[in-house]
Amino acid sequence: MLKAVTDWLLSHKYNLATAILGAAALIAAGTNSRIAVAVMLLAVLPSLWIKATAPVLIPEPEPEPPEEPLCDVKSAFAGFDSPVYMLDPKANVIYQNPSARHVFGEIEPGQHISARIRLPVIMDMIRETIASGRNGMTEYSETLPGENVFQVRMIPAETQEGKAIRFYVLIFRDISESRRIDRMRSDFVANASHELRTPLASLRGFIETLLGPARTDTAAHERFLTIMLEQVTRMSRLVDDLMSLSRLEIKARVAPEDAVDLVPLIGSVCDALAPLATDLGVEIKRHLPDHSINVSGDRDELTQVFENLIENACKYGQEGKIVDVTLIEKPRQPIEVSVIDYGPGIPEDQVPRLTERFYRVNVESSRSKKGTGLGLAIVKHILTRHRARLLIRSELGRGSTFTVRF
Ligand SMILES: Nc1ncnc2c1ncn2[C@@H]1O[C@H](COP(=O)(O)OP(=O)(O)O)[C@@H](O)[C@H]1O
Ligand SMILES: [Mg+2]
């Protein structure tokens, strides 16, 4: 009230001054005409001065008071795709957004939040936030139907318009995906370090022996240095594979567009692997058409795919003695390349895991055959980028078929 009066007085100070001086002039006129003229001039001066100095004021439209101070906030939360509640200071629900309704079910405005959310960690956090007036945060996980982790935050807020309303925003965020990626990343780093640590430890052992007990044993030198060279080669294979994977990850979403003729490409992969096959006592049989079959792709990457598959078939299907490589093209059907071996096969429950990084059916057998456990992971990445698929069929004791379907 007092503020309104002072405001009014301040904004009308010049008019008031004019009025007071004018009145004084009239009174003075009754006594002395010179004084009256002087006072009248003084009365006019302030209004002249206002004209010269006062800024031109554009009248601002009075802001319309919102019907309800929380309307805007509610409509903002309605668009969130994670559950959001607005609570009053007694933890009664003022508003629930559609996502909260979908996840936790309908709750009437005015009902206590515990009617829908009963988890003690969340209820404790709500109580604490209301008591302290400071932001609160907690996490909880659900193990059914899947492993889901939620982060729950509660933030005190107040509306500025009109009468102040204090409320709390309770937000749920599903962080399961980012947790899963974190875990994958740390597993990957742990696996990669473990793979590098084994050859490093062996190198260190040999170096120490060469510097110590075997310093003068020239016969041992050659033996040790040969093993050391093998270990170093294994490490560089692993680093090469890791680099391939990381390069592929970077360009995962870009489909390669060159036209690649699969017939000569597969032919030259078979040629390149012939010496290895001979060493293993395996014959690679090609069943390729005598005309070109083009797909859009990246020549080097597709070479890497068939190298991995045919090499695996020779190494792990060695007992079968034969590896068939067939390229089939039928009208109106996808182009398919199959690499078939007649070796021991792969247990059914392990087939879906073969394309995981570092997954090996038998770690020792893979290591002894110069495997890194990354080959099929690389194959899968390349094929995904080529919009192609890898299909694996295997039967214990009969062998395996790895098919690339373009
Ligand atoms: N043709 C196959 N027959 C049997 N097992 C196979 C075959 N191809 C792959 N595997 C299994 O899958 C695992 C993963 O293969 P890969 O990713 O190429 O890794 P690496 O060959 O480096 O061990 C191999 O260690 C092996 O156990
Ligand atoms: Mg391999």
XYZ file of C-alpha atoms and ligand atoms in Angstrom:
434
model
C 0.000 0.000 0.000
C 2.727 2.401 1.110
C 4.818 1.381 -1.911
C 1.904 2.122 -4.272
C 1.547 5.619 -2.797
C 5.296 6.396 -3.108
C 5.347 5.054 -6.663
C 2.440 7.307 -7.611
C 4.064 10.311 -5.975
C 7.370 9.670 -7.743
C 5.822 9.327 -11.155
C 3.800 12.512 -10.738
C 6.492 14.617 -9.046
C 6.744 17.234 -11.848
C 2.999 17.717 -12.143
C 2.839 18.084 -8.391
C 5.641 20.657 -8.394
C 3.819 22.629 -11.111
C 0.575 22.580 -9.169
C 2.196 23.675 -5.912
C 4.120 26.525 -7.557
C 1.018 27.588 -9.508
C -0.970 27.782 -6.294
C 1.811 29.794 -4.681
C 1.688 32.199 -7.673
C -2.024 32.772 -7.204
C -1.565 33.488 -3.514
C 1.350 35.793 -4.261
C -0.690 37.665 -6.921
C -2.980 38.925 -4.163
C 0.003 40.725 -2.530
C 2.736 41.709 -5.038
C 2.445 41.457 -8.820
C 6.255 41.187 -9.444
C 6.624 38.323 -7.051
C 3.582 36.694 -8.741
C 5.197 36.854 -12.203
C 8.465 35.424 -10.866
C 6.682 32.586 -9.091
C 4.586 31.825 -12.220
C 7.793 31.536 -14.295
C 9.217 29.185 -11.711
C 6.012 27.147 -11.999
C 6.384 26.743 -15.773
C 10.105 25.858 -15.671
C 9.766 22.247 -14.396
C 7.433 21.244 -17.227
C 9.820 22.780 -19.819
C 12.692 20.857 -18.195
C 10.689 17.587 -18.325
C 10.077 18.046 -22.060
C 13.827 18.469 -22.592
C 15.090 15.606 -20.428
C 12.392 13.013 -19.925
C 12.773 9.957 -22.222
C 9.882 9.194 -24.501
C 8.038 6.465 -22.706
C 6.260 3.860 -24.852
C 3.528 2.500 -22.689
C 4.145 -1.213 -22.084
C 1.145 -3.491 -22.262
C 0.263 -4.819 -18.836
C 1.246 -8.542 -18.712
C -1.798 -10.774 -18.582
C -1.640 -12.704 -15.338
C -1.607 -16.436 -16.241
C -4.732 -18.325 -15.326
C -2.691 -20.714 -13.246
C 0.994 -20.029 -12.460
C 2.054 -23.668 -13.162
C 0.430 -23.963 -16.605
C 3.618 -23.260 -18.610
C 5.750 -25.567 -16.501
C 3.264 -28.403 -16.923
C 3.113 -28.070 -20.677
C 6.917 -28.118 -20.805
C 7.033 -31.358 -18.805
C 4.320 -32.930 -20.940
C 6.838 -33.165 -23.797
C 9.476 -35.067 -21.746
C 9.856 -38.693 -22.706
C 10.895 -39.701 -19.202
C 8.581 -39.730 -16.185
C 8.167 -36.351 -14.437
C 6.042 -35.478 -11.386
C 5.370 -32.112 -9.795
C 4.837 -32.413 -6.059
C 3.636 -29.931 -3.469
C 5.577 -29.455 -0.199
C 3.623 -32.340 1.322
C 4.666 -34.666 -1.508
C 1.164 -34.693 -2.967
C 1.045 -34.906 -6.733
C 0.265 -31.614 -8.528
C 0.983 -32.978 -11.975
C 2.064 -36.207 -13.671
C 3.338 -36.183 -17.259
C 2.165 -38.780 -19.832
C 5.393 -40.777 -19.539
C 4.968 -41.076 -15.747
C 1.380 -42.205 -16.320
C 2.620 -44.807 -18.776
C 5.380 -46.160 -16.520
C 3.823 -45.921 -13.040
C 0.087 -45.693 -13.768
C -2.541 -43.019 -13.247
C -2.533 -40.955 -10.043
C -5.150 -38.326 -9.161
C -3.853 -34.786 -8.489
C -3.759 -34.239 -4.732
C -2.894 -37.851 -3.923
C 0.343 -38.561 -2.088
C 3.187 -39.758 -4.346
C 3.525 -42.917 -2.219
C 0.229 -44.075 -3.731
C 2.253 -44.904 -6.867
C 5.907 -45.033 -5.829
C 6.749 -47.015 -2.747
C 10.463 -47.744 -3.102
C 12.139 -46.781 0.206
C 15.205 -45.225 -1.513
C 12.993 -42.846 -3.468
C 10.678 -42.049 -0.570
C 13.689 -41.266 1.672
C 15.140 -38.999 -0.999
C 11.798 -37.154 -1.375
C 11.530 -36.612 2.389
C 15.109 -35.392 2.617
C 14.752 -32.959 -0.315
C 11.600 -31.435 1.159
C 13.216 -31.127 4.597
C 16.502 -29.625 3.366
C 15.236 -27.642 0.350
C 18.275 -28.875 -1.607
C 18.379 -31.001 -4.788
C 18.138 -34.718 -4.168
C 19.300 -37.672 -6.248
C 19.194 -41.431 -5.998
C 19.385 -44.515 -8.201
C 17.519 -47.755 -8.254
C 17.586 -50.815 -10.425
C 14.941 -53.257 -11.492
C 15.916 -56.775 -12.381
C 12.623 -57.672 -14.059
C 11.791 -57.872 -16.916
C 15.353 -56.777 -17.877
C 18.211 -55.196 -15.954
C 17.162 -51.535 -15.824
C 18.799 -48.723 -13.903
C 16.995 -45.449 -13.171
C 18.374 -42.210 -11.860
C 15.830 -40.195 -9.855
C 16.301 -36.493 -9.178
C 14.202 -34.092 -7.157
C 14.545 -30.334 -7.555
C 12.817 -27.621 -5.494
C 11.279 -24.843 -7.613
C 9.052 -21.800 -7.300
C 6.841 -19.885 -9.694
C 7.648 -16.197 -10.067
C 4.389 -14.968 -11.583
C 1.660 -13.788 -9.274
C 1.582 -15.512 -5.931
C 4.647 -17.667 -5.278
C 3.979 -21.386 -5.379
C 6.649 -23.688 -4.096
C 6.765 -27.118 -5.743
C 9.168 -29.978 -6.403
C 10.035 -31.638 -9.690
C 10.672 -35.375 -9.526
C 12.378 -36.700 -12.668
C 13.155 -40.323 -13.589
C 15.841 -41.063 -16.156
C 16.514 -44.520 -17.587
C 20.312 -44.871 -17.576
C 20.384 -48.633 -18.340
C 21.789 -48.127 -21.835
C 24.639 -45.859 -20.765
C 25.463 -48.259 -17.890
C 25.555 -51.167 -20.358
C 27.883 -49.247 -22.685
C 30.119 -48.321 -19.726
C 30.333 -51.968 -18.730
C 31.058 -53.059 -22.305
C 33.793 -50.473 -22.617
C 35.493 -51.467 -19.384
C 35.185 -55.198 -20.262
C 36.743 -54.442 -23.604
C 39.655 -52.531 -22.104
C 40.156 -55.293 -19.517
C 40.130 -57.981 -22.243
C 42.466 -56.070 -24.526
C 44.925 -55.395 -21.694
C 44.770 -59.013 -20.641
C 45.530 -60.156 -24.197
C 48.536 -57.828 -24.371
C 49.766 -58.646 -20.894
C 50.375 -62.335 -21.621
C 52.880 -61.828 -24.470
C 54.428 -58.874 -22.616
C 55.032 -61.006 -19.531
C 56.641 -63.691 -21.654
C 58.860 -61.139 -23.414
C 59.977 -59.763 -20.093
C 60.818 -63.255 -18.849
C 62.965 -63.988 -21.889
C 64.745 -60.635 -21.750
C 65.585 -61.205 -18.092
C 66.923 -64.692 -18.889
C 69.000 -63.350 -21.762
C 70.475 -60.653 -19.533
C 71.070 -63.070 -16.640
C 71.534 -66.842 -16.629
C 71.590 -67.285 -20.433
C 73.908 -64.334 -21.103
C 76.677 -66.514 -22.508
C 74.533 -69.411 -23.789
C 74.591 -68.643 -27.510
C 72.598 -71.785 -28.344
C 69.724 -70.539 -26.145
C 69.817 -67.077 -27.731
C 68.391 -68.222 -31.042
C 65.659 -70.283 -29.407
C 64.600 -67.437 -27.091
C 64.760 -64.766 -29.770
C 62.540 -66.882 -32.042
C 59.899 -67.145 -29.297
C 60.230 -63.430 -28.597
C 59.633 -62.638 -32.250
C 56.462 -64.784 -32.155
C 55.199 -62.909 -29.110
C 55.889 -59.529 -30.677
C 54.120 -60.618 -33.866
C 51.138 -61.721 -31.798
C 51.008 -58.341 -30.096
C 51.122 -56.462 -33.364
C 48.347 -58.710 -34.780
C 46.225 -57.802 -31.809
C 46.943 -54.085 -32.153
C 46.144 -54.280 -35.904
C 42.812 -55.950 -35.157
C 41.999 -53.395 -32.470
C 42.766 -50.586 -34.907
C 40.571 -52.195 -37.584
C 37.683 -52.397 -35.128
C 38.042 -48.819 -34.046
C 38.259 -47.557 -37.655
C 35.143 -49.573 -38.503
C 33.291 -48.138 -35.541
C 33.999 -44.621 -36.706
C 32.537 -45.205 -40.164
C 29.823 -47.682 -39.106
C 26.975 -45.596 -40.512
C 28.470 -44.858 -43.899
C 27.681 -47.555 -46.476
C 30.528 -48.137 -48.963
C 29.491 -47.549 -52.577
C 32.169 -48.933 -54.928
C 31.129 -51.759 -57.247
C 33.108 -54.840 -56.247
C 33.189 -58.037 -58.299
C 33.043 -60.873 -55.766
C 34.297 -63.611 -58.110
C 37.935 -62.463 -58.539
C 37.970 -61.135 -54.972
C 37.085 -64.510 -53.438
C 39.387 -66.231 -55.921
C 42.404 -64.225 -54.806
C 41.589 -64.763 -51.106
C 41.587 -68.533 -51.786
C 44.924 -68.201 -53.590
C 46.431 -66.250 -50.720
C 45.299 -68.830 -48.157
C 46.368 -71.880 -50.194
C 49.800 -72.183 -48.488
C 48.207 -72.092 -45.013
C 45.614 -74.674 -46.107
C 48.339 -76.955 -47.466
C 50.278 -76.685 -44.186
C 47.126 -77.694 -42.323
C 46.362 -80.511 -44.767
C 43.168 -78.846 -45.988
C 41.949 -78.394 -49.562
C 39.976 -75.246 -50.399
C 37.393 -76.035 -53.115
C 35.894 -73.078 -54.965
C 32.431 -73.111 -56.498
C 32.368 -69.737 -58.242
C 30.430 -68.720 -61.348
C 32.408 -67.758 -64.460
C 30.784 -64.328 -64.812
C 31.084 -61.247 -62.617
C 28.857 -60.772 -59.609
C 28.930 -57.209 -58.343
C 27.954 -55.862 -54.967
C 28.463 -52.350 -53.681
C 31.156 -52.377 -51.081
C 34.725 -51.758 -50.043
C 37.221 -54.125 -51.693
C 39.722 -54.280 -48.799
C 37.048 -54.805 -46.185
C 35.327 -57.579 -48.130
C 38.713 -59.244 -48.623
C 39.175 -59.110 -44.848
C 35.752 -60.763 -44.346
C 36.463 -63.757 -46.591
C 40.036 -64.086 -45.318
C 38.724 -64.367 -41.765
C 36.012 -66.874 -42.640
C 38.132 -69.121 -44.877
C 41.096 -68.997 -42.506
C 38.831 -69.957 -39.571
C 37.372 -72.833 -41.599
C 40.882 -74.139 -42.385
C 42.154 -73.701 -38.819
C 39.178 -74.814 -36.755
C 37.716 -77.256 -39.291
C 41.097 -78.790 -40.114
C 39.904 -82.349 -39.334
C 37.334 -82.154 -42.131
C 40.183 -81.803 -44.684
C 37.955 -79.912 -47.134
C 36.646 -76.354 -47.130
C 33.975 -75.475 -49.700
C 33.599 -71.869 -50.787
C 30.420 -71.270 -52.812
C 28.970 -68.160 -54.367
C 25.287 -68.445 -55.190
C 23.237 -65.937 -57.137
C 19.587 -66.688 -57.832
C 17.140 -64.326 -59.527
C 15.302 -62.036 -57.105
C 17.212 -63.472 -54.145
C 20.094 -62.093 -52.123
C 23.625 -62.992 -53.208
C 25.111 -65.527 -50.792
C 28.681 -66.620 -50.152
C 29.072 -69.709 -47.943
C 32.233 -71.040 -46.334
C 31.650 -74.651 -45.299
C 33.933 -76.878 -43.246
C 33.484 -80.459 -42.052
C 35.349 -80.094 -38.752
C 34.190 -80.558 -35.150
C 31.510 -77.830 -35.287
C 30.523 -75.389 -32.545
C 28.229 -76.093 -29.544
C 24.791 -74.580 -30.251
C 24.724 -72.303 -27.189
C 28.025 -70.685 -28.222
C 27.053 -69.857 -31.810
C 25.336 -66.531 -30.975
C 28.383 -65.392 -28.998
C 30.999 -65.986 -31.714
C 30.871 -62.400 -32.995
C 31.512 -60.914 -29.536
C 34.953 -59.376 -29.155
C 37.485 -61.805 -27.701
C 34.972 -64.644 -27.578
C 36.586 -67.975 -28.387
C 35.198 -71.481 -28.057
C 38.609 -72.674 -26.949
C 41.054 -69.949 -25.953
C 44.163 -72.140 -26.044
C 43.326 -73.590 -29.448
C 42.699 -70.093 -30.837
C 45.970 -68.738 -29.379
C 47.994 -71.647 -30.689
C 46.467 -70.963 -34.113
C 47.438 -67.285 -34.021
C 43.903 -66.114 -33.266
C 43.093 -62.865 -31.496
C 39.406 -63.558 -30.881
C 38.543 -60.412 -32.844
C 38.165 -61.881 -36.354
C 34.427 -62.503 -36.347
C 33.747 -59.245 -34.483
C 35.503 -57.449 -37.347
C 33.539 -59.512 -39.906
C 30.267 -58.545 -38.274
C 31.188 -54.844 -38.187
C 32.179 -54.835 -41.846
C 29.009 -56.635 -42.893
C 26.802 -54.290 -40.891
C 28.374 -51.380 -42.740
C 27.701 -53.233 -46.025
C 24.058 -53.850 -45.052
C 24.861 -57.567 -45.257
C 24.385 -60.333 -42.678
C 26.404 -63.196 -41.283
C 24.471 -66.434 -40.739
C 26.138 -69.238 -38.780
C 24.945 -72.834 -38.805
C 26.876 -75.539 -37.050
C 26.388 -79.109 -35.994
C 28.685 -80.847 -33.519
C 30.787 -83.477 -35.237
C 29.605 -82.398 -38.718
C 31.069 -78.980 -39.288
C 30.007 -75.372 -39.719
C 28.648 -73.100 -42.437
C 29.301 -69.364 -42.319
C 27.124 -67.548 -44.872
C 27.406 -63.915 -45.919
C 24.075 -62.700 -47.317
C 24.198 -59.450 -49.283
N 34.749 -72.742 -38.741
C 34.818 -72.824 -37.419
N 34.702 -74.001 -36.774
C 34.775 -74.071 -35.441
N 34.957 -73.024 -34.631
C 35.090 -71.826 -35.200
C 35.016 -71.640 -36.617
N 35.150 -70.333 -36.882
C 35.321 -69.727 -35.697
N 35.266 -70.604 -34.676
C 35.380 -70.296 -33.237
O 35.063 -68.946 -33.065
C 36.106 -68.286 -32.343
C 36.201 -66.843 -32.779
O 36.673 -66.721 -34.095
P 37.419 -65.383 -34.510
O 36.579 -64.255 -34.057
O 37.769 -65.477 -35.939
O 38.688 -65.376 -33.574
P 40.097 -66.113 -33.721
O 40.103 -66.888 -34.989
O 41.043 -64.988 -33.723
O 40.189 -66.946 -32.495
C 37.336 -69.089 -32.640
O 38.284 -68.967 -31.618
C 36.783 -70.496 -32.702
O 36.680 -71.002 -31.383
Mg 39.676 -65.874 -36.889
